[in-house]
mmCIF file of C-alpha atoms and ligand atoms in Angstrom:
data_model
loop_
_atom_site.group_PDB
_atom_site.id
_atom_site.type_symbol
_atom_site.label_atom_id
_atom_site.label_comp_id
_atom_site.label_asym_id
_atom_site.label_seq_id
_atom_site.Cartn_x
_atom_site.Cartn_y
_atom_site.Cartn_z
ATOM 1 C CA MET A 148 -21.700 -26.731 14.677
ATOM 2 C CA ILE A 149 -20.706 -29.491 17.054
ATOM 3 C CA ILE A 150 -19.678 -28.796 20.466
ATOM 4 C CA ALA A 151 -18.090 -31.492 22.846
ATOM 5 C CA ILE A 152 -18.837 -31.202 26.310
ATOM 6 C CA LYS A 153 -15.993 -31.762 28.939
ATOM 7 C CA GLN A 154 -16.403 -35.047 30.793
ATOM 8 C CA GLY A 155 -18.101 -34.770 34.355
ATOM 9 C CA SER A 156 -19.871 -31.543 33.527
ATOM 10 C CA PRO A 157 -22.871 -30.994 35.709
ATOM 11 C CA ALA A 158 -26.038 -31.759 33.700
ATOM 12 C CA LYS A 159 -27.857 -28.943 35.012
ATOM 13 C CA GLU A 160 -25.089 -26.371 33.965
ATOM 14 C CA VAL A 161 -25.015 -27.969 30.355
ATOM 15 C CA ARG A 162 -28.849 -27.520 30.256
ATOM 16 C CA ARG A 163 -28.440 -24.029 31.199
ATOM 17 C CA PHE A 164 -25.705 -23.414 28.388
ATOM 18 C CA ALA A 165 -27.730 -25.300 25.708
ATOM 19 C CA LYS A 166 -30.596 -22.838 26.404
ATOM 20 C CA SER A 167 -28.432 -19.975 26.224
ATOM 21 C CA LEU A 168 -27.524 -21.211 22.580
ATOM 22 C CA GLU A 169 -31.090 -21.757 21.766
ATOM 23 C CA GLU A 170 -31.745 -17.957 22.512
ATOM 24 C CA LYS A 171 -29.372 -17.350 19.533
ATOM 25 C CA GLY A 172 -31.834 -18.890 17.271
ATOM 26 C CA VAL A 173 -30.654 -22.425 17.002
ATOM 27 C CA GLN A 174 -31.790 -25.643 17.751
ATOM 28 C CA VAL A 175 -29.594 -27.649 20.278
ATOM 29 C CA HIS A 176 -29.658 -31.647 19.890
ATOM 30 C CA PHE A 177 -28.065 -33.476 22.772
ATOM 31 C CA SER A 178 -26.274 -37.018 21.953
ATOM 32 C CA GLU A 179 -25.505 -38.554 25.531
ATOM 33 C CA GLY A 180 -22.924 -41.084 25.585
ATOM 34 C CA ALA A 181 -21.653 -43.140 28.435
ATOM 35 C CA SER A 182 -18.781 -40.621 29.185
ATOM 36 C CA GLN A 183 -19.299 -37.777 26.718
ATOM 37 C CA THR A 184 -21.989 -35.229 26.052
ATOM 38 C CA VAL A 185 -21.949 -33.767 22.439
ATOM 39 C CA LEU A 186 -24.192 -30.825 21.497
ATOM 40 C CA GLY A 187 -25.355 -30.601 17.790
ATOM 41 C CA LEU A 188 -26.397 -27.104 16.799
ATOM 42 C CA VAL A 189 -28.850 -26.946 13.617
ATOM 43 C CA GLY A 190 -29.765 -23.685 12.088
ATOM 44 C CA ASP A 191 -28.024 -20.275 11.316
ATOM 45 C CA THR A 192 -24.760 -20.648 13.352
ATOM 46 C CA ALA A 193 -23.119 -17.704 11.321
ATOM 47 C CA GLU A 194 -23.672 -15.293 14.255
ATOM 48 C CA ILE A 195 -22.300 -17.824 17.042
ATOM 49 C CA ASP A 196 -18.849 -17.250 17.847
ATOM 50 C CA ALA A 197 -16.859 -20.401 17.958
ATOM 51 C CA GLU A 198 -13.862 -19.055 19.734
ATOM 52 C CA ALA A 199 -15.940 -17.609 22.519
ATOM 53 C CA LEU A 200 -17.596 -20.874 23.071
ATOM 54 C CA ASN A 201 -14.084 -22.364 23.363
ATOM 55 C CA ALA A 202 -13.625 -20.222 26.355
ATOM 56 C CA ASN A 203 -16.498 -21.651 28.185
ATOM 57 C CA HIS A 204 -15.512 -23.892 31.127
ATOM 58 C CA LEU A 205 -18.187 -26.748 29.877
ATOM 59 C CA VAL A 206 -16.567 -26.806 26.388
ATOM 60 C CA GLU A 207 -14.039 -29.500 25.208
ATOM 61 C CA LYS A 208 -13.952 -28.702 21.738
ATOM 62 C CA VAL A 209 -15.989 -26.858 18.883
ATOM 63 C CA VAL A 210 -16.185 -27.992 15.405
ATOM 64 C CA ARG A 211 -17.660 -25.744 12.887
ATOM 65 C CA VAL A 212 -19.608 -27.614 9.994
ATOM 66 C CA GLN A 213 -21.002 -24.645 8.236
ATOM 67 C CA GLU A 214 -18.968 -21.688 7.049
ATOM 68 C CA PRO A 215 -19.197 -18.529 9.210
ATOM 69 C CA TYR A 216 -20.333 -16.474 6.268
ATOM 70 C CA LYS A 217 -24.128 -16.676 5.335
ATOM 71 C CA ARG A 218 -24.797 -14.193 2.766
ATOM 72 C CA ALA A 219 -21.765 -14.452 0.533
ATOM 73 C CA ASN A 220 -22.280 -18.474 0.807
ATOM 74 C CA ARG A 221 -23.437 -20.373 -2.177
ATOM 75 C CA LYS A 222 -25.371 -22.788 -0.147
ATOM 76 C CA PHE A 223 -27.822 -19.892 0.804
ATOM 77 C CA HIS A 224 -27.949 -18.664 -2.714
ATOM 78 C CA PRO A 225 -27.045 -21.485 -5.439
ATOM 79 C CA ASP A 226 -27.213 -19.172 -8.496
ATOM 80 C CA ASP A 227 -24.455 -17.078 -9.552
ATOM 81 C CA THR A 228 -24.842 -13.318 -8.634
ATOM 82 C CA CYS A 229 -24.953 -11.163 -11.642
ATOM 83 C CA ILE A 230 -24.297 -7.517 -10.751
ATOM 84 C CA ARG A 231 -25.634 -4.691 -13.119
ATOM 85 C CA ILE A 232 -24.029 -1.328 -13.556
ATOM 86 C CA CYS A 233 -25.814 1.288 -15.659
ATOM 87 C CA ALA A 234 -23.709 2.326 -18.612
ATOM 88 C CA SER A 235 -24.202 5.249 -21.006
ATOM 89 C CA ALA A 236 -27.245 5.266 -23.313
ATOM 90 C CA GLY A 237 -29.220 2.997 -21.278
ATOM 91 C CA GLY A 238 -26.924 0.078 -21.437
ATOM 92 C CA GLU A 239 -25.697 -2.072 -18.679
ATOM 93 C CA CYS A 240 -22.318 -3.643 -17.665
ATOM 94 C CA ARG A 241 -22.881 -7.019 -15.992
ATOM 95 C CA VAL A 242 -20.520 -8.674 -14.018
ATOM 96 C CA GLY A 243 -20.889 -12.428 -13.108
ATOM 97 C CA GLY A 244 -23.705 -14.788 -14.048
ATOM 98 C CA GLY A 245 -22.276 -15.748 -17.451
ATOM 99 C CA PHE A 246 -21.152 -12.225 -18.287
ATOM 100 C CA PHE A 247 -17.303 -11.164 -18.467
ATOM 101 C CA SER A 248 -16.177 -7.705 -17.913
ATOM 102 C CA VAL A 249 -12.745 -5.805 -18.518
ATOM 103 C CA ILE A 250 -11.976 -2.998 -16.095
ATOM 104 C CA ALA A 251 -9.082 -0.965 -17.639
ATOM 105 C CA GLY A 252 -7.232 2.354 -16.911
ATOM 106 C CA PRO A 253 -4.115 3.784 -15.406
ATOM 107 C CA CYS A 254 -3.021 2.792 -11.753
ATOM 108 C CA SER A 255 -3.651 6.672 -10.926
ATOM 109 C CA VAL A 256 -5.274 9.603 -12.489
ATOM 110 C CA GLU A 257 -2.433 11.939 -13.187
ATOM 111 C CA SER A 258 -3.846 14.810 -15.515
ATOM 112 C CA ARG A 259 -6.767 15.518 -17.414
ATOM 113 C CA GLU A 260 -5.178 14.822 -20.874
ATOM 114 C CA GLN A 261 -4.006 11.599 -19.555
ATOM 115 C CA ILE A 262 -7.145 10.017 -18.106
ATOM 116 C CA LEU A 263 -9.238 11.303 -21.116
ATOM 117 C CA ASP A 264 -6.862 9.816 -23.601
ATOM 118 C CA ILE A 265 -6.670 6.486 -21.852
ATOM 119 C CA ALA A 266 -10.308 6.231 -21.273
ATOM 120 C CA GLU A 267 -10.890 6.919 -24.937
ATOM 121 C CA SER A 268 -8.383 4.320 -26.033
ATOM 122 C CA VAL A 269 -9.508 1.547 -23.647
ATOM 123 C CA LYS A 270 -13.030 2.040 -24.573
ATOM 124 C CA ALA A 271 -12.143 1.826 -28.212
ATOM 125 C CA SER A 272 -10.589 -1.569 -27.400
ATOM 126 C CA GLY A 273 -13.863 -2.805 -25.827
ATOM 127 C CA ALA A 274 -13.297 -2.305 -22.077
ATOM 128 C CA SER A 275 -16.436 -2.293 -19.773
ATOM 129 C CA PHE A 276 -15.195 0.096 -17.190
ATOM 130 C CA LEU A 277 -12.744 2.511 -16.678
ATOM 131 C CA ARG A 278 -10.548 2.361 -13.666
ATOM 132 C CA GLY A 279 -8.115 4.897 -12.151
ATOM 133 C CA GLY A 280 -7.075 5.732 -8.637
ATOM 134 C CA ALA A 281 -7.543 9.218 -7.218
ATOM 135 C CA PHE A 282 -6.473 8.207 -3.435
ATOM 136 C CA LYS A 283 -3.674 5.931 -3.657
ATOM 137 C CA PRO A 284 -2.490 3.635 -1.139
ATOM 138 C CA ARG A 285 1.401 3.967 -1.599
ATOM 139 C CA THR A 286 4.138 2.134 0.363
ATOM 140 C CA SER A 287 6.292 5.202 0.644
ATOM 141 C CA PRO A 288 4.881 8.466 1.949
ATOM 142 C CA TYR A 289 7.329 10.134 -0.494
ATOM 143 C CA SER A 290 5.602 8.419 -3.488
ATOM 144 C CA PHE A 291 2.996 10.163 -5.611
ATOM 145 C CA GLN A 292 -0.274 10.002 -3.609
ATOM 146 C CA GLY A 293 -2.900 10.495 -6.241
ATOM 147 C CA LEU A 294 -4.715 13.718 -7.194
ATOM 148 C CA GLY A 295 -7.439 13.215 -4.372
ATOM 149 C CA ALA A 296 -10.611 14.981 -5.167
ATOM 150 C CA ASP A 297 -9.351 16.692 -8.217
ATOM 151 C CA GLY A 298 -8.606 13.255 -9.553
ATOM 152 C CA LEU A 299 -12.153 11.907 -8.905
ATOM 153 C CA GLU A 300 -13.458 15.055 -10.743
ATOM 154 C CA LEU A 301 -11.154 13.983 -13.749
ATOM 155 C CA LEU A 302 -12.509 10.613 -13.530
ATOM 156 C CA LEU A 303 -16.028 11.845 -13.730
ATOM 157 C CA GLU A 304 -15.171 13.891 -16.618
ATOM 158 C CA ALA A 305 -13.830 10.946 -18.426
ATOM 159 C CA LYS A 306 -16.969 8.995 -17.502
ATOM 160 C CA LYS A 307 -19.103 11.714 -19.140
ATOM 161 C CA GLN A 308 -16.961 11.680 -22.392
ATOM 162 C CA THR A 309 -16.857 8.081 -23.009
ATOM 163 C CA GLY A 310 -19.993 6.780 -21.111
ATOM 164 C CA LEU A 311 -17.587 4.198 -19.338
ATOM 165 C CA PRO A 312 -18.628 3.739 -15.924
ATOM 166 C CA ILE A 313 -15.807 3.911 -13.439
ATOM 167 C CA VAL A 314 -14.148 1.946 -10.594
ATOM 168 C CA THR A 315 -11.804 3.954 -8.096
ATOM 169 C CA GLU A 316 -10.515 3.231 -4.736
ATOM 170 C CA ILE A 317 -11.671 4.601 -1.451
ATOM 171 C CA MET A 318 -9.116 4.957 1.190
ATOM 172 C CA ASP A 319 -10.965 6.205 4.095
ATOM 173 C CA LEU A 320 -14.585 6.864 5.276
ATOM 174 C CA SER A 321 -13.733 10.785 5.101
ATOM 175 C CA GLN A 322 -13.890 10.254 1.084
ATOM 176 C CA LEU A 323 -17.160 8.677 0.852
ATOM 177 C CA HIS A 324 -19.194 11.904 0.125
ATOM 178 C CA LEU A 325 -16.986 12.448 -2.979
ATOM 179 C CA PHE A 326 -18.057 8.902 -4.354
ATOM 180 C CA GLY A 327 -21.775 9.653 -5.254
ATOM 181 C CA ASP A 328 -21.230 9.460 -8.950
ATOM 182 C CA VAL A 329 -18.677 6.568 -8.934
ATOM 183 C CA ASP A 330 -20.174 3.426 -10.263
ATOM 184 C CA VAL A 331 -18.116 0.873 -8.432
ATOM 185 C CA ILE A 332 -16.077 1.730 -5.262
ATOM 186 C CA GLN A 333 -12.673 -0.335 -5.040
ATOM 187 C CA VAL A 334 -11.598 -1.465 -1.558
ATOM 188 C CA GLY A 335 -7.926 -1.974 -1.710
ATOM 189 C CA ALA A 336 -5.812 -5.054 -0.681
ATOM 190 C CA ARG A 337 -4.550 -2.897 2.329
ATOM 191 C CA ASN A 338 -8.129 -2.242 3.323
ATOM 192 C CA MET A 339 -9.802 -5.625 2.978
ATOM 193 C CA GLN A 340 -9.942 -5.861 6.707
ATOM 194 C CA ASN A 341 -10.733 -2.407 7.676
ATOM 195 C CA PHE A 342 -14.021 -3.275 9.217
ATOM 196 C CA THR A 343 -15.263 0.340 10.043
ATOM 197 C CA LEU A 344 -14.932 1.004 6.144
ATOM 198 C CA LEU A 345 -16.537 -2.220 5.093
ATOM 199 C CA LYS A 346 -19.423 -1.643 7.621
ATOM 200 C CA GLU A 347 -20.290 1.833 6.036
ATOM 201 C CA LEU A 348 -19.894 0.470 2.459
ATOM 202 C CA GLY A 349 -22.392 -2.153 3.389
ATOM 203 C CA ARG A 350 -25.080 0.679 3.924
ATOM 204 C CA CYS A 351 -24.163 2.665 0.744
ATOM 205 C CA GLY A 352 -25.812 0.422 -1.841
ATOM 206 C CA LYS A 353 -23.023 0.744 -4.450
ATOM 207 C CA PRO A 354 -21.159 -2.121 -6.069
ATOM 208 C CA ILE A 355 -17.953 -3.000 -4.174
ATOM 209 C CA LEU A 356 -15.072 -4.272 -5.784
ATOM 210 C CA LEU A 357 -13.249 -5.840 -2.861
ATOM 211 C CA LYS A 358 -9.531 -6.841 -3.279
ATOM 212 C CA ARG A 359 -8.027 -9.628 -1.468
ATOM 213 C CA GLY A 360 -5.367 -8.706 1.129
ATOM 214 C CA LEU A 361 -1.742 -9.383 0.474
ATOM 215 C CA SER A 362 -1.646 -12.123 3.078
ATOM 216 C CA ALA A 363 -5.322 -12.816 3.271
ATOM 217 C CA THR A 364 -6.829 -16.377 3.021
ATOM 218 C CA VAL A 365 -9.836 -17.034 0.621
ATOM 219 C CA ASN A 366 -12.238 -17.548 3.754
ATOM 220 C CA GLU A 367 -10.892 -13.994 5.159
ATOM 221 C CA LEU A 368 -11.795 -12.523 1.972
ATOM 222 C CA LEU A 369 -15.418 -13.988 2.132
ATOM 223 C CA MET A 370 -15.787 -12.797 5.537
ATOM 224 C CA SER A 371 -14.829 -9.316 4.391
ATOM 225 C CA ALA A 372 -17.604 -9.622 1.811
ATOM 226 C CA GLU A 373 -19.909 -10.600 4.451
ATOM 227 C CA TYR A 374 -19.250 -7.425 6.388
ATOM 228 C CA VAL A 375 -20.455 -5.569 3.457
ATOM 229 C CA MET A 376 -23.360 -7.822 2.660
ATOM 230 C CA ALA A 377 -24.441 -7.948 6.289
ATOM 231 C CA GLY A 378 -25.181 -4.054 6.122
ATOM 232 C CA GLY A 379 -27.574 -4.742 3.363
ATOM 233 C CA ASN A 380 -25.090 -4.271 0.261
ATOM 234 C CA GLU A 381 -25.512 -7.452 -1.669
ATOM 235 C CA ASN A 382 -23.353 -6.131 -4.785
ATOM 236 C CA VAL A 383 -19.946 -7.361 -4.001
ATOM 237 C CA ILE A 384 -17.318 -8.232 -6.673
ATOM 238 C CA LEU A 385 -14.300 -10.068 -5.223
ATOM 239 C CA CYS A 386 -10.910 -9.638 -6.686
ATOM 240 C CA GLU A 387 -7.978 -12.095 -6.778
ATOM 241 C CA ARG A 388 -4.782 -9.622 -7.092
ATOM 242 C CA GLY A 389 -1.997 -11.946 -6.151
ATOM 243 C CA ILE A 390 -0.636 -12.605 -2.679
ATOM 244 C CA ARG A 391 2.430 -12.519 -0.788
ATOM 245 C CA THR A 392 4.581 -15.710 -1.218
ATOM 246 C CA PHE A 393 8.304 -16.500 -1.004
ATOM 247 C CA GLU A 394 8.818 -15.823 -4.581
ATOM 248 C CA THR A 395 10.074 -12.349 -5.578
ATOM 249 C CA TYR A 396 10.378 -12.884 -9.498
ATOM 250 C CA THR A 397 6.768 -11.443 -9.709
ATOM 251 C CA ARG A 398 5.497 -8.706 -7.516
ATOM 252 C CA ASN A 399 2.823 -11.071 -6.014
ATOM 253 C CA THR A 400 1.883 -14.551 -6.717
ATOM 254 C CA LEU A 401 -1.395 -14.976 -8.645
ATOM 255 C CA ASP A 402 -3.338 -17.599 -6.826
ATOM 256 C CA VAL A 403 -5.324 -19.199 -9.595
ATOM 257 C CA SER A 404 -6.574 -21.647 -7.402
ATOM 258 C CA ALA A 405 -8.793 -18.884 -5.475
ATOM 259 C CA ILE A 406 -10.752 -18.601 -8.516
ATOM 260 C CA PRO A 407 -12.588 -22.066 -8.433
ATOM 261 C CA ALA A 408 -12.210 -21.853 -4.470
ATOM 262 C CA LEU A 409 -14.153 -18.628 -4.145
ATOM 263 C CA GLN A 410 -16.699 -19.534 -6.885
ATOM 264 C CA ARG A 411 -17.333 -22.979 -5.100
ATOM 265 C CA GLN A 412 -17.844 -21.341 -1.916
ATOM 266 C CA SER A 413 -19.538 -18.009 -2.889
ATOM 267 C CA HIS A 414 -22.150 -16.913 -5.563
ATOM 268 C CA LEU A 415 -20.233 -13.677 -5.911
ATOM 269 C CA PRO A 416 -18.473 -12.723 -8.951
ATOM 270 C CA VAL A 417 -14.473 -13.022 -8.986
ATOM 271 C CA VAL A 418 -12.271 -10.815 -11.183
ATOM 272 C CA VAL A 419 -8.627 -10.960 -11.566
ATOM 273 C CA ASP A 420 -5.989 -8.491 -11.341
ATOM 274 C CA PRO A 421 -3.023 -9.689 -13.369
ATOM 275 C CA SER A 422 -1.279 -6.277 -13.217
ATOM 276 C CA HIS A 423 -0.882 -6.274 -9.483
ATOM 277 C CA ALA A 424 -0.265 -10.015 -9.296
ATOM 278 C CA ALA A 425 2.710 -10.039 -11.801
ATOM 279 C CA GLY A 426 3.945 -6.510 -11.478
ATOM 280 C CA LEU A 427 5.336 -7.148 -15.048
ATOM 281 C CA SER A 428 3.312 -5.657 -18.191
ATOM 282 C CA TRP A 429 4.736 -8.644 -20.372
ATOM 283 C CA MET A 430 3.055 -11.123 -18.047
ATOM 284 C CA VAL A 431 -0.260 -9.603 -17.996
ATOM 285 C CA GLU A 432 -1.794 -11.276 -21.163
ATOM 286 C CA THR A 433 -0.736 -14.829 -20.050
ATOM 287 C CA LEU A 434 -1.956 -14.350 -16.491
ATOM 288 C CA SER A 435 -5.189 -13.025 -18.147
ATOM 289 C CA LYS A 436 -5.666 -16.137 -20.105
ATOM 290 C CA ALA A 437 -5.201 -18.222 -17.072
ATOM 291 C CA ALA A 438 -7.827 -16.438 -15.074
ATOM 292 C CA VAL A 439 -10.277 -16.661 -18.067
ATOM 293 C CA VAL A 440 -9.871 -20.349 -18.283
ATOM 294 C CA ALA A 441 -9.780 -20.749 -14.427
ATOM 295 C CA GLY A 442 -13.478 -19.379 -14.669
ATOM 296 C CA ALA A 443 -12.834 -15.636 -13.686
ATOM 297 C CA ASP A 444 -15.837 -13.274 -14.354
ATOM 298 C CA GLY A 445 -13.537 -10.422 -15.337
ATOM 299 C CA LEU A 446 -10.393 -8.806 -15.319
ATOM 300 C CA ILE A 447 -8.905 -5.435 -14.003
ATOM 301 C CA VAL A 448 -5.989 -4.319 -16.038
ATOM 302 C CA GLU A 449 -3.751 -1.314 -15.610
ATOM 303 C CA VAL A 450 -3.201 0.651 -18.851
ATOM 304 C CA HIS A 451 -1.163 3.801 -19.416
ATOM 305 C CA ASN A 452 -0.626 5.929 -22.551
ATOM 306 C CA ASN A 453 3.099 6.194 -21.550
ATOM 307 C CA PRO A 454 3.889 3.577 -19.110
ATOM 308 C CA GLU A 455 7.591 4.501 -18.820
ATOM 309 C CA LYS A 456 6.436 7.981 -17.452
ATOM 310 C CA ALA A 457 3.818 6.692 -15.176
ATOM 311 C CA LEU A 458 3.571 8.145 -11.670
ATOM 312 C CA SER A 459 2.821 4.597 -10.263
ATOM 313 C CA ASP A 460 2.835 1.069 -11.414
ATOM 314 C CA GLY A 461 4.468 1.974 -14.773
ATOM 315 C CA GLU A 462 6.181 -1.621 -14.918
ATOM 316 C CA GLN A 463 3.049 -3.675 -14.812
ATOM 317 C CA SER A 464 0.968 -1.050 -17.184
ATOM 318 C CA LEU A 465 -0.029 -2.125 -20.665
ATOM 319 C CA SER A 466 0.395 0.458 -23.328
ATOM 320 C CA PRO A 467 -2.862 0.983 -25.389
ATOM 321 C CA SER A 468 -2.014 -1.123 -28.195
ATOM 322 C CA ALA A 469 -0.975 -3.952 -25.992
ATOM 323 C CA PHE A 470 -4.377 -3.775 -24.371
ATOM 324 C CA THR A 471 -5.949 -3.876 -27.856
ATOM 325 C CA SER A 472 -4.008 -7.038 -28.484
ATOM 326 C CA LEU A 473 -4.819 -8.649 -25.073
ATOM 327 C CA MET A 474 -8.703 -7.857 -25.729
ATOM 328 C CA ARG A 475 -8.430 -9.469 -29.114
ATOM 329 C CA ALA A 476 -6.449 -12.614 -27.521
ATOM 330 C CA LEU A 477 -8.857 -12.925 -24.949
ATOM 331 C CA LYS A 478 -12.020 -13.170 -27.181
ATOM 332 C CA LYS A 479 -11.647 -16.945 -28.038
ATOM 333 C CA TYR A 480 -10.877 -17.676 -24.491
ATOM 334 C CA ILE A 481 -14.060 -16.026 -23.178
ATOM 335 C CA GLU A 482 -16.166 -17.717 -25.773
ATOM 336 C CA MET A 483 -14.648 -21.046 -24.899
ATOM 337 C CA GLU A 484 -15.874 -20.590 -21.226
ATOM 338 C CA GLY A 485 -19.459 -19.594 -22.767
ATOM 339 C CA LYS A 486 -19.412 -16.299 -21.264
ATOM 340 C CA SER A 487 -20.736 -13.112 -23.031
ATOM 341 C CA PHE A 488 -18.604 -10.192 -23.084
ATOM 342 C CA SER A 489 -20.224 -7.170 -21.327
ATOM 343 C CA ASN A 490 -19.474 -3.566 -22.117
ATOM 344 C CA GLY A 491 -22.478 -1.685 -21.680
ATOM 345 C CA LYS A 492 -24.222 -1.812 -25.257
HETATM 346 C C1 PEP B 658 -4.695 -0.725 -7.523
HETATM 347 O O1 PEP B 658 -5.653 -1.232 -7.987
HETATM 348 O O2 PEP B 658 -3.935 0.408 -8.205
HETATM 349 C C2 PEP B 658 -4.147 -0.879 -6.145
HETATM 350 C C3 PEP B 658 -3.502 -0.209 -5.232
HETATM 351 O O3 PEP B 658 -4.432 -2.317 -5.815
HETATM 352 P P1 PEP B 658 -4.151 -3.211 -4.533
HETATM 353 O O4 PEP B 658 -5.028 -2.622 -3.566
HETATM 354 O O5 PEP B 658 -4.543 -4.440 -5.201
HETATM 355 O O6 PEP B 658 -2.785 -3.356 -4.282
HETATM 356 MN MN1 MN B 659 -1.617 0.234 -9.186
#
């Protein structure tokens, strides 16, 4: 971090200011020119708030050289992180570090029959994880809100029956006690900056699938990951799920460039959600291929046994047979990328 000091600032005050910075654990190097003093901060500046420094009367300008995230930063962890999740029969599903995973299932858990049926079919097609929302963040309070705790019970039954680890969304901390047997906790786009939730999930030790907010930048997504990691939970999977743009043809716009951007900046695995990005089932396969070729470490795809009757997101949900052909179509692209498919065997 570089801090330009205002011209004419009293030297004594600048020294005192430098000392206060050193107390935050960084080294301060002085460059004193004829008319300007510049302070160079060396060390871990993640905890130094550039905006607060700008408010100091001695400061002309602050330039951040290093990213404000540390634990999520590839500079401090050059190797890709591989997140391991136990599957049935002692197997393991791995996400990242050369392993490709597919998370598949309905948008919402709707009934016992529905979730068990879909779980069996996505497993037969080779999915690594079963997804399904029990607590649903819906735009309208009059839309189906999910089955809540009963939905989680049904998901756990599907996990028991198929051996597939499960991924499901938490909307509020009050629900956390129900997530004991959930394998991966999803933080939805709308909660990406719910910092109270992120901090608590940082203490829970379970893998977190963190979805990018509708209007969040790559940097903001990484800062949210940092919140979880700062609490001691390093198991974060980042998810690009489409962002808001001026385009209305698709539900969102899949930001393919976020995949290499996130992977350049961070060691965390990146999965892509082509279903919420497109909002259209017929586009899911094309976007999935694009995601694989752009380097994604996995996909999260909505699958419904009867998309026309789905209680949420039917238009973007694949039928079980369309999911089977997606999995077949992706195989060669995943191999081309030199990744191994991970489905817990
Ligand atoms: C979902 O996965 O069903 C969901 C609500 O996703 P998002 O938070 O990305 O909108
Ligand atoms: Mn959905």
